[in-house]
Short mmCIF file of C-alpha atoms and ligand atoms in Angstrom, two decimals:
data_model
loop_
_atom_site.label_atom_id
_atom_site.label_comp_id
_atom_site.label_asym_id
_atom_site.label_seq_id
_atom_site.Cartn_x
_atom_site.Cartn_y
_atom_site.Cartn_z
CA MET A 1 59.22 125.82 168.12
CA LYS A 2 56.65 124.87 170.88
CA LYS A 3 56.01 121.15 169.51
CA ILE A 4 53.03 120.05 168.32
CA GLN A 5 50.94 117.35 170.24
CA SER A 6 47.85 115.16 170.23
CA ILE A 7 45.37 116.57 173.03
CA ARG A 8 45.61 114.53 176.29
CA GLY A 9 44.16 111.78 176.31
CA MET A 10 42.95 111.37 173.09
CA HIS A 11 45.12 109.31 170.68
CA ASP A 12 45.60 108.77 167.42
CA ILE A 13 44.50 105.14 165.95
CA LEU A 14 47.69 103.56 164.22
CA PRO A 15 47.93 101.47 160.87
CA GLY A 16 49.85 98.69 162.80
CA GLU A 17 46.62 99.52 165.36
CA SER A 18 43.26 100.00 163.09
CA ARG A 19 42.78 96.26 161.33
CA LEU A 20 42.31 95.22 165.16
CA TRP A 21 39.77 98.57 165.22
CA GLN A 22 37.94 97.07 162.14
CA PHE A 23 37.82 93.89 162.27
CA VAL A 24 36.03 94.27 166.13
CA GLU A 25 33.54 97.14 164.45
CA GLU A 26 32.87 95.13 160.88
CA THR A 27 32.09 91.97 163.55
CA ALA A 28 30.32 94.41 165.84
CA LYS A 29 28.35 94.93 162.44
CA SER A 30 27.39 91.78 161.31
CA VAL A 31 26.47 90.65 165.01
CA PHE A 32 23.28 94.05 164.87
CA ASP A 33 22.39 93.01 161.18
CA SER A 34 22.18 89.88 161.82
CA PHE A 35 19.35 90.55 164.52
CA GLY A 36 17.57 92.90 162.83
CA TYR A 37 19.69 96.76 163.84
CA GLN A 38 19.67 99.56 161.70
CA GLN A 39 22.14 102.30 162.27
CA ILE A 40 21.87 106.10 163.22
CA ARG A 41 24.22 108.08 162.97
CA THR A 42 24.30 111.45 165.01
CA PRO A 43 26.40 114.60 165.24
CA VAL A 44 29.35 115.04 167.86
CA MET A 45 28.16 117.79 168.93
CA GLU A 46 24.64 118.72 171.09
CA GLN A 47 22.70 121.26 172.87
CA SER A 48 24.15 121.01 176.12
CA ASP A 49 20.59 120.82 177.55
CA LEU A 50 19.83 117.40 176.29
CA PHE A 51 22.73 116.22 177.71
CA LEU A 52 21.36 118.05 181.08
CA ARG A 53 18.31 116.64 180.68
CA ALA A 54 18.73 113.18 179.74
CA ILE A 55 21.99 112.36 182.25
CA GLY A 56 20.68 115.13 184.96
CA GLU A 57 21.85 117.31 186.74
CA VAL A 58 23.81 114.66 189.96
CA THR A 59 25.92 112.98 187.34
CA ASP A 60 29.88 112.26 187.02
CA ILE A 61 29.05 113.08 183.61
CA VAL A 62 27.25 116.68 183.94
CA GLU A 63 29.20 117.48 186.53
CA LYS A 64 32.64 117.05 186.30
CA GLU A 65 33.00 115.61 182.99
CA MET A 66 31.38 117.29 180.00
CA TYR A 67 32.86 119.37 177.28
CA SER A 68 31.12 122.58 176.85
CA PHE A 69 31.14 125.47 175.13
CA ASP A 70 29.73 128.56 173.75
CA ASP A 71 29.93 129.02 170.17
CA ARG A 72 29.99 132.05 168.42
CA ASN A 73 26.13 132.56 168.81
CA GLY A 74 26.85 132.71 172.00
CA ASP A 75 24.58 128.60 172.49
CA SER A 76 25.79 126.61 174.92
CA LEU A 77 26.94 122.48 172.92
CA THR A 78 28.66 119.72 174.45
CA LEU A 79 30.86 117.09 172.68
CA ARG A 80 28.68 114.15 172.81
CA PRO A 81 29.99 112.06 176.75
CA GLU A 82 27.41 109.36 175.44
CA GLY A 83 25.08 108.69 171.87
CA THR A 84 21.62 106.97 173.54
CA ALA A 85 20.75 111.14 174.24
CA GLY A 86 21.94 111.82 170.28
CA VAL A 87 20.04 108.53 169.21
CA VAL A 88 16.45 109.15 171.91
CA ARG A 89 16.37 113.03 170.28
CA ALA A 90 17.06 112.42 166.82
CA CYS A 91 13.88 110.05 166.88
CA ILE A 92 11.86 112.40 168.50
CA GLU A 93 13.10 115.19 165.91
CA HIS A 94 11.81 112.71 163.30
CA GLY A 95 9.09 111.10 164.59
CA LEU A 96 10.31 107.80 164.36
CA LEU A 97 8.81 106.76 167.66
CA HIS A 98 4.75 107.25 166.36
CA ASN A 99 3.43 103.41 167.10
CA GLN A 100 6.49 102.12 165.96
CA ILE A 101 9.58 99.79 166.45
CA GLN A 102 12.86 101.14 165.78
CA ARG A 103 15.74 98.59 166.64
CA LEU A 104 19.29 100.84 165.95
CA TRP A 105 22.91 101.04 166.36
CA TYR A 106 25.54 103.85 166.40
CA GLN A 107 29.72 103.97 167.15
CA GLY A 108 31.59 106.78 167.08
CA ALA A 109 33.42 109.23 168.92
CA MET A 110 32.92 110.49 173.02
CA PHE A 111 34.18 112.55 175.07
CA ARG A 112 34.68 113.29 178.70
CA HIS A 113 36.79 115.31 180.90
CA GLU A 114 38.09 112.69 183.43
CA ARG A 115 41.74 112.08 184.42
CA PRO A 116 43.07 109.75 181.05
CA GLN A 117 44.78 106.26 182.21
CA LYS A 118 44.90 102.22 181.25
CA GLY A 119 40.85 102.25 180.14
CA ARG A 120 40.28 106.04 179.92
CA TYR A 121 40.61 108.40 178.10
CA ARG A 122 39.08 111.56 176.96
CA GLN A 123 38.27 111.06 173.67
CA PHE A 124 36.95 107.21 173.34
CA HIS A 125 35.40 104.73 171.14
CA GLN A 126 31.57 103.37 171.36
CA MET A 127 29.22 101.06 170.30
CA GLY A 128 25.87 100.77 170.99
CA VAL A 129 22.24 99.17 169.83
CA GLU A 130 19.09 100.89 171.21
CA ALA A 131 15.98 99.45 170.69
CA PHE A 132 12.46 101.25 171.30
CA GLY A 133 8.74 101.00 171.39
CA MET A 134 9.28 97.02 173.46
CA GLN A 135 8.34 96.64 176.71
CA GLY A 136 8.73 93.39 177.34
CA PRO A 137 11.30 91.04 178.90
CA ASP A 138 11.53 89.05 175.21
CA VAL A 139 14.01 92.37 174.05
CA ASP A 140 15.43 91.91 176.84
CA LEU A 141 17.18 89.28 176.75
CA GLU A 142 17.15 89.47 172.94
CA ILE A 143 19.82 92.44 173.83
CA LEU A 144 22.17 90.55 176.34
CA LEU A 145 22.40 87.03 173.41
CA MET A 146 23.25 89.85 171.37
CA THR A 147 26.47 90.84 173.16
CA ALA A 148 26.62 87.29 173.71
CA ARG A 149 26.71 86.36 170.79
CA LEU A 150 29.32 89.79 170.35
CA TRP A 151 32.08 88.04 172.73
CA GLN A 152 32.25 84.85 170.81
CA GLN A 153 32.65 86.18 166.90
CA LEU A 154 35.35 88.12 168.15
CA GLY A 155 36.80 85.74 170.03
CA LEU A 156 36.45 87.24 173.48
CA ASP A 157 36.94 85.32 176.06
CA GLY A 158 36.43 85.31 180.25
CA ALA A 159 33.52 88.86 180.50
CA GLU A 160 32.20 88.26 183.43
CA LEU A 161 28.30 89.17 182.39
CA GLN A 162 26.20 91.30 185.75
CA LEU A 163 22.92 91.27 185.45
CA ASN A 164 20.89 93.63 188.10
CA THR A 165 17.26 94.75 188.58
CA LEU A 166 16.06 98.35 189.38
CA GLY A 167 13.30 97.71 189.76
CA THR A 168 10.14 100.08 188.34
CA VAL A 169 10.49 104.49 189.47
CA GLN A 170 7.37 103.96 192.32
CA GLU A 171 9.34 101.32 193.84
CA ARG A 172 13.43 102.25 193.07
CA THR A 173 11.15 106.28 195.30
CA ILE A 174 9.95 103.45 198.24
CA TYR A 175 13.58 101.50 198.23
CA ARG A 176 14.95 105.04 198.20
CA GLN A 177 14.16 106.22 201.47
CA GLN A 178 15.44 102.98 202.88
CA LEU A 179 18.26 102.56 201.86
CA VAL A 180 19.20 106.63 202.87
CA LYS A 181 17.48 105.72 206.53
CA TYR A 182 20.20 102.85 206.60
CA LEU A 183 22.96 104.71 205.53
CA SER A 184 22.23 108.04 207.80
CA GLN A 185 22.65 106.42 210.70
CA HIS A 186 26.45 104.64 209.79
CA ARG A 187 26.34 107.94 208.25
CA GLU A 188 29.78 108.14 210.18
CA SER A 189 31.41 105.20 208.04
CA LEU A 190 30.73 107.22 204.71
CA ASP A 191 34.01 109.23 202.64
CA GLU A 192 33.24 112.36 202.08
CA GLU A 193 32.23 111.43 198.28
CA SER A 194 29.19 109.18 199.43
CA LYS A 195 28.15 111.86 202.14
CA ARG A 196 27.10 114.56 199.00
CA ARG A 197 25.51 111.40 197.01
CA LEU A 198 23.73 110.37 200.18
CA SER A 199 21.51 113.72 198.88
CA SER A 200 22.01 114.05 196.21
CA ASN A 201 21.76 110.32 194.17
CA PRO A 202 21.73 107.68 198.17
CA LEU A 203 21.98 104.74 195.34
CA ARG A 204 25.27 105.94 194.19
CA VAL A 205 26.33 105.05 197.18
CA LEU A 206 26.02 101.30 196.94
CA ASP A 207 29.38 100.94 194.13
CA SER A 208 31.48 102.99 196.13
CA LYS A 209 34.90 101.55 195.42
CA ASN A 210 36.37 102.32 199.37
CA PRO A 211 36.14 99.74 200.57
CA GLU A 212 35.24 100.85 204.20
CA VAL A 213 31.71 102.41 202.27
CA GLN A 214 31.43 98.92 200.79
CA GLN A 215 31.24 96.95 204.22
CA VAL A 216 28.49 99.69 205.46
CA VAL A 217 26.96 99.03 201.86
CA ASN A 218 27.70 94.47 202.81
CA ASP A 219 24.61 94.78 205.16
CA ALA A 220 22.44 97.14 203.20
CA PRO A 221 18.65 96.36 202.54
CA LEU A 222 18.48 95.24 199.51
CA LEU A 223 15.86 96.42 195.98
CA MET A 224 15.42 93.06 195.58
CA GLU A 225 12.78 93.03 198.51
CA TYR A 226 11.21 96.71 197.43
CA LEU A 227 9.76 94.97 194.09
CA GLY A 228 6.91 94.39 193.04
CA ASP A 229 5.12 90.77 191.66
CA GLU A 230 5.86 92.30 187.80
CA SER A 231 8.94 94.06 188.51
CA ARG A 232 10.09 90.43 189.76
CA PHE A 233 8.29 88.20 187.20
CA HIS A 234 10.00 91.01 184.38
CA PHE A 235 13.70 89.57 185.81
CA GLU A 236 13.07 86.32 186.33
CA GLN A 237 11.99 85.55 182.54
CA ILE A 238 15.32 87.40 181.55
CA CYS A 239 17.77 84.82 184.27
CA GLU A 240 15.44 81.11 182.70
CA GLY A 241 16.62 82.58 178.47
CA LEU A 242 20.22 83.41 180.01
CA GLN A 243 20.09 79.69 181.35
CA GLU A 244 18.63 78.36 178.52
CA ALA A 245 20.60 79.80 176.15
CA GLY A 246 24.01 78.81 178.87
CA VAL A 247 24.89 81.83 178.72
CA ASP A 248 25.97 82.77 182.06
CA TYR A 249 25.92 86.15 184.83
CA THR A 250 25.48 86.83 187.95
CA VAL A 251 23.27 88.57 190.07
CA ASN A 252 24.42 92.23 191.48
CA PRO A 253 22.55 93.87 193.67
CA ARG A 254 25.22 96.23 194.15
CA LEU A 255 24.84 97.25 190.70
CA VAL A 256 23.23 100.21 189.85
CA ARG A 257 24.55 102.48 186.64
CA GLY A 258 25.36 105.77 186.95
CA LEU A 259 22.50 107.07 185.91
CA ASP A 260 19.13 107.81 186.50
CA TYR A 261 17.27 106.72 183.95
CA TYR A 262 17.24 103.81 184.41
CA VAL A 263 14.03 101.12 184.91
CA LEU A 264 14.57 97.97 185.56
CA THR A 265 17.05 96.00 183.80
CA VAL A 266 20.34 96.73 184.16
CA PHE A 267 24.15 94.61 182.82
CA GLU A 268 26.83 94.74 183.28
CA TRP A 269 30.15 92.90 181.17
CA VAL A 270 33.03 92.79 183.31
CA SER A 271 36.51 91.33 182.68
CA ASP A 272 39.03 90.91 185.35
CA ARG A 273 42.39 92.10 182.70
CA LEU A 274 41.71 95.44 183.23
CA GLY A 275 42.22 96.70 186.59
CA ALA A 276 40.00 98.94 187.88
CA GLN A 277 38.24 99.88 183.90
CA GLY A 278 36.76 96.13 183.94
CA THR A 279 33.49 97.10 182.44
CA ILE A 280 33.10 96.75 178.34
CA CYS A 281 30.25 97.00 177.74
CA ALA A 282 27.56 98.73 179.90
CA GLY A 283 23.66 99.02 179.42
CA GLY A 284 19.99 98.35 180.09
CA ARG A 285 15.91 99.30 180.49
CA TYR A 286 14.66 103.08 180.23
CA ASP A 287 11.43 103.29 179.67
CA GLY A 288 11.16 106.81 180.98
CA LEU A 289 13.74 108.89 178.32
CA VAL A 290 12.01 109.57 175.87
CA GLU A 291 9.36 111.08 177.38
CA GLN A 292 11.34 113.30 179.13
CA LEU A 293 13.53 114.64 176.59
CA GLY A 294 9.98 115.75 175.17
CA GLY A 295 8.73 112.65 173.31
CA LYS A 296 5.53 109.68 174.35
CA PRO A 297 6.26 107.52 176.72
CA THR A 298 8.36 104.69 174.99
CA PRO A 299 9.59 101.96 176.41
CA ALA A 300 13.73 101.42 175.84
CA VAL A 301 16.40 99.23 175.73
CA GLY A 302 20.29 99.55 175.54
CA PHE A 303 23.66 99.09 175.63
CA GLY A 304 26.90 100.98 175.21
CA MET A 305 30.70 98.95 174.34
CA GLY A 306 34.53 100.58 175.02
CA LEU A 307 36.41 99.62 171.49
CA GLU A 308 38.80 100.52 173.96
CA ARG A 309 38.63 98.17 176.36
CA VAL A 310 37.42 95.63 174.19
CA ILE A 311 40.15 96.00 171.47
CA SER A 312 42.71 95.49 174.59
CA LEU A 313 41.80 92.79 175.64
CA LEU A 314 42.20 91.00 171.82
CA GLU A 315 45.20 92.75 172.06
CA GLU A 316 46.76 90.65 174.12
CA ASP A 317 44.66 87.25 172.39
CA PRO A 318 44.58 88.80 168.36
CA PRO A 319 41.74 86.49 167.30
CA VAL A 320 42.04 84.19 165.65
CA ASN A 321 39.80 84.66 162.02
CA MET A 322 41.42 88.15 161.64
CA LYS A 323 42.86 88.74 158.09
CA LYS A 324 47.12 88.98 159.52
CA GLY A 325 47.56 90.98 155.96
CA ALA A 326 47.76 91.14 152.12
CA ASP A 327 47.25 87.78 150.72
CA ILE A 328 49.46 88.17 147.53
CA TYR A 329 52.53 90.43 146.81
CA PHE A 330 53.47 91.30 143.11
CA VAL A 331 57.11 91.59 143.60
CA ALA A 332 58.22 93.12 140.10
CA SER A 333 61.83 93.32 137.88
CA GLY A 334 63.33 94.59 135.55
CA ASP A 335 61.57 96.98 132.77
CA THR A 336 58.05 94.69 133.73
CA GLU A 337 57.05 97.00 137.09
CA ILE A 338 53.90 98.80 134.71
CA LYS A 339 52.02 95.78 133.10
CA ALA A 340 52.81 94.16 137.04
CA GLN A 341 50.49 96.76 138.28
CA LEU A 342 47.92 96.04 135.49
CA ILE A 343 47.88 93.01 135.50
CA ALA A 344 47.34 93.26 139.88
CA ASN A 345 44.68 95.94 138.44
CA LYS A 346 42.76 92.95 136.86
CA LEU A 347 43.26 90.79 139.38
CA ARG A 348 41.78 92.88 142.08
CA ARG A 349 38.03 92.59 139.36
CA ASN A 350 37.96 89.62 139.36
CA MET A 351 38.69 88.50 143.16
CA THR A 352 37.52 91.66 145.27
CA ASP A 353 37.85 90.25 148.60
CA VAL A 354 41.91 89.78 148.20
CA GLN A 355 44.61 92.38 148.98
CA ILE A 356 46.80 92.33 146.65
CA VAL A 357 50.45 94.80 146.97
CA THR A 358 51.86 95.31 144.67
CA ASN A 359 55.80 96.36 144.73
CA CYS A 360 56.29 99.42 143.39
CA GLY A 361 59.93 101.35 143.38
CA GLY A 362 62.14 98.92 141.87
CA GLY A 363 64.69 97.07 144.03
CA SER A 364 66.80 94.06 143.80
CA PHE A 365 64.58 90.56 143.81
CA LYS A 366 65.90 89.89 146.84
CA SER A 367 64.46 92.95 148.74
CA GLN A 368 61.66 93.21 147.03
CA PHE A 369 60.81 89.53 148.61
CA LYS A 370 61.08 90.38 152.06
CA LYS A 371 58.68 93.29 151.42
CA ALA A 372 56.82 90.69 150.51
CA ASP A 373 57.56 88.14 153.55
CA ARG A 374 56.66 92.14 155.65
CA SER A 375 53.40 91.91 154.51
CA GLY A 376 52.41 89.60 155.50
CA ALA A 377 51.14 88.01 152.25
CA ARG A 378 50.92 84.24 152.10
CA PHE A 379 51.94 84.10 148.49
CA ALA A 380 54.12 86.39 145.65
CA LEU A 381 53.78 86.41 142.24
CA ILE A 382 56.26 87.16 140.27
CA LEU A 383 56.86 88.61 136.89
CA GLY A 384 60.71 89.86 135.64
CA GLU A 385 61.55 89.90 131.78
CA ASP A 386 61.65 86.73 131.26
CA GLU A 387 58.24 85.81 132.59
CA LEU A 388 56.93 88.66 130.42
CA GLN A 389 58.15 87.54 126.92
CA ARG A 390 56.61 83.92 127.82
CA GLY A 391 53.29 85.83 128.78
CA VAL A 392 53.70 83.79 132.41
CA VAL A 393 54.32 84.90 136.32
CA GLY A 394 55.47 82.72 138.72
CA VAL A 395 53.57 82.12 141.86
CA LYS A 396 55.20 81.20 145.01
CA SER A 397 54.24 80.01 148.29
CA LEU A 398 55.64 82.18 150.75
CA ARG A 399 54.80 80.55 154.53
CA GLU A 400 55.03 76.37 152.78
CA ASP A 401 57.01 74.48 151.47
CA ARG A 402 55.57 74.48 147.87
CA ALA A 403 57.39 74.50 144.31
CA GLN A 404 57.70 77.42 142.83
CA LYS A 405 54.86 77.02 139.58
CA GLU A 406 54.68 79.11 136.51
CA VAL A 407 50.86 80.46 135.75
CA LEU A 408 49.46 82.09 132.15
CA ILE A 409 49.20 85.41 132.48
CA ASN A 410 44.89 85.20 131.46
CA ASP A 411 45.12 81.51 133.53
CA LEU A 412 46.37 83.22 136.64
CA PRO A 413 42.32 84.91 137.81
CA ASN A 414 41.26 80.81 138.24
CA TYR A 415 44.42 79.14 139.40
CA LEU A 416 44.74 82.75 142.02
CA GLU A 417 40.70 81.77 142.62
CA GLY A 418 41.47 78.27 143.25
CA LEU A 419 45.32 78.91 146.85
CA VAL A 420 43.42 82.14 147.96
CA GLU A 421 40.66 81.64 149.42
P1 ATP B 501 33.21 104.73 184.01
O1 ATP B 501 31.63 103.77 185.66
O2 ATP B 501 34.99 102.65 183.67
O3 ATP B 501 33.34 105.73 184.56
P2 ATP B 501 30.98 104.56 182.47
O4 ATP B 501 29.72 104.23 183.16
O5 ATP B 501 30.72 106.13 183.60
O6 ATP B 501 32.04 103.82 183.26
P3 ATP B 501 29.10 104.27 180.32
O7 ATP B 501 28.60 105.69 180.73
O8 ATP B 501 28.40 103.23 180.83
O9 ATP B 501 30.80 104.74 181.78
O10 ATP B 501 29.80 103.77 178.94
C1 ATP B 501 29.42 101.97 178.85
C2 ATP B 501 31.42 102.02 178.22
O11 ATP B 501 31.64 102.54 177.86
C3 ATP B 501 31.69 101.53 179.77
O12 ATP B 501 31.23 100.24 179.49
C4 ATP B 501 33.94 101.40 179.39
O13 ATP B 501 33.58 100.87 178.48
C5 ATP B 501 33.27 102.58 178.36
N1 ATP B 501 33.50 103.97 179.18
C6 ATP B 501 33.27 104.46 179.70
N2 ATP B 501 34.02 105.85 179.87
C7 ATP B 501 35.15 105.55 179.03
C8 ATP B 501 36.17 106.53 179.12
N3 ATP B 501 36.58 108.05 179.70
N4 ATP B 501 37.07 106.21 177.94
C9 ATP B 501 37.34 104.70 177.86
N5 ATP B 501 36.15 103.66 177.90
C10 ATP B 501 35.60 104.52 178.49
MG1 MG B 502 32.22 106.96 183.95
#
């Protein structure tokens, strides 16, 4: 029989990896929470039209990456390739944007039919943030500070913040004409993809990875020179805020982001330890999107981060404050197994944050202690028939050289509380 395997580019997250995933998710959740952001959950599938309208027809995602299919009613549906479109759709649908401010975050699987490679998968996972109804640079700064705080909490070093401004739609239109004029003069040095983009989405030529195209791009006119005072001021205030907060950044005038809907602020956090898939988090301001999807004009700013890339950085260098394994392993020998299970059950009620693993299924002392060691636990509790008769449990430190102690069963919660914090 042919073996059934997971779909190319879609991966299982195995027990040995899930602790790090949980650490990242829980840390992010608590950072978002500390900034007053609330979670929103939207379906993994949407009508295909949503993404066509939100992301734009001449983007990598819509042109070649979407998982779209007709369902049994003949409706065209798409597995979400990103989170923003669904969040905006939900906010409009439920009237969350009428003269209101919303600070939201989401998390979940995203789907893109790309060529799988390290850091690039067909099912991947993002956590992201969207803030609606705030126009000023203060909220742009807020989400940038939030990302910086998150790296700090995760113990993730070495990511660089790249920042740019795309100006307003009007400013960009004027700039685009100048850019097209310049690039057309150097048409012979452009590759096929850039020539195609020249007519469909010329700003994307700026982020071409082709060295020859980059040469041309180096002398291209800069969008920064076409900004009006307001756009310039918006950008400067963010830069000053970052400086004052001690968050390093680089202005990258070639950073344009793939999506049409960005205005003013765009940014990426990039690591040089992930090869070509170096962007771990990307975002910016998208004031036009809500209206584009049928809502009232609403300023908006947000980001999405790729969890696989963040996790692959942390794997090299596991965070010190991450829980490594069990706290306590309960060794039970002889006819004490059920009793041990019941004592452990009582302890869990008293010590809700402590992880207690009981040794089920018997085995010699020696083999139970081996399992205790592998569990990562700091302490073993030992209940033999002799201990049971005297109403005590042995407490042994597995990581430090400390004498084993006997503690009355009733005193265990108090005693352990002091040991395991
Ligand atoms: P790239 O230039 O790497 O294709 P992108 O601009 O398409 O990225 P976004 O749409 O901005 O990516 O998504 C935000 C983040 O999600 C990225 O910075 C990255 O960390 C992650 N991401 C995007 N696509 C994938 C993928 N196929 N596999 C894993 N992570 C991804
Ligand atoms: Mg992409």
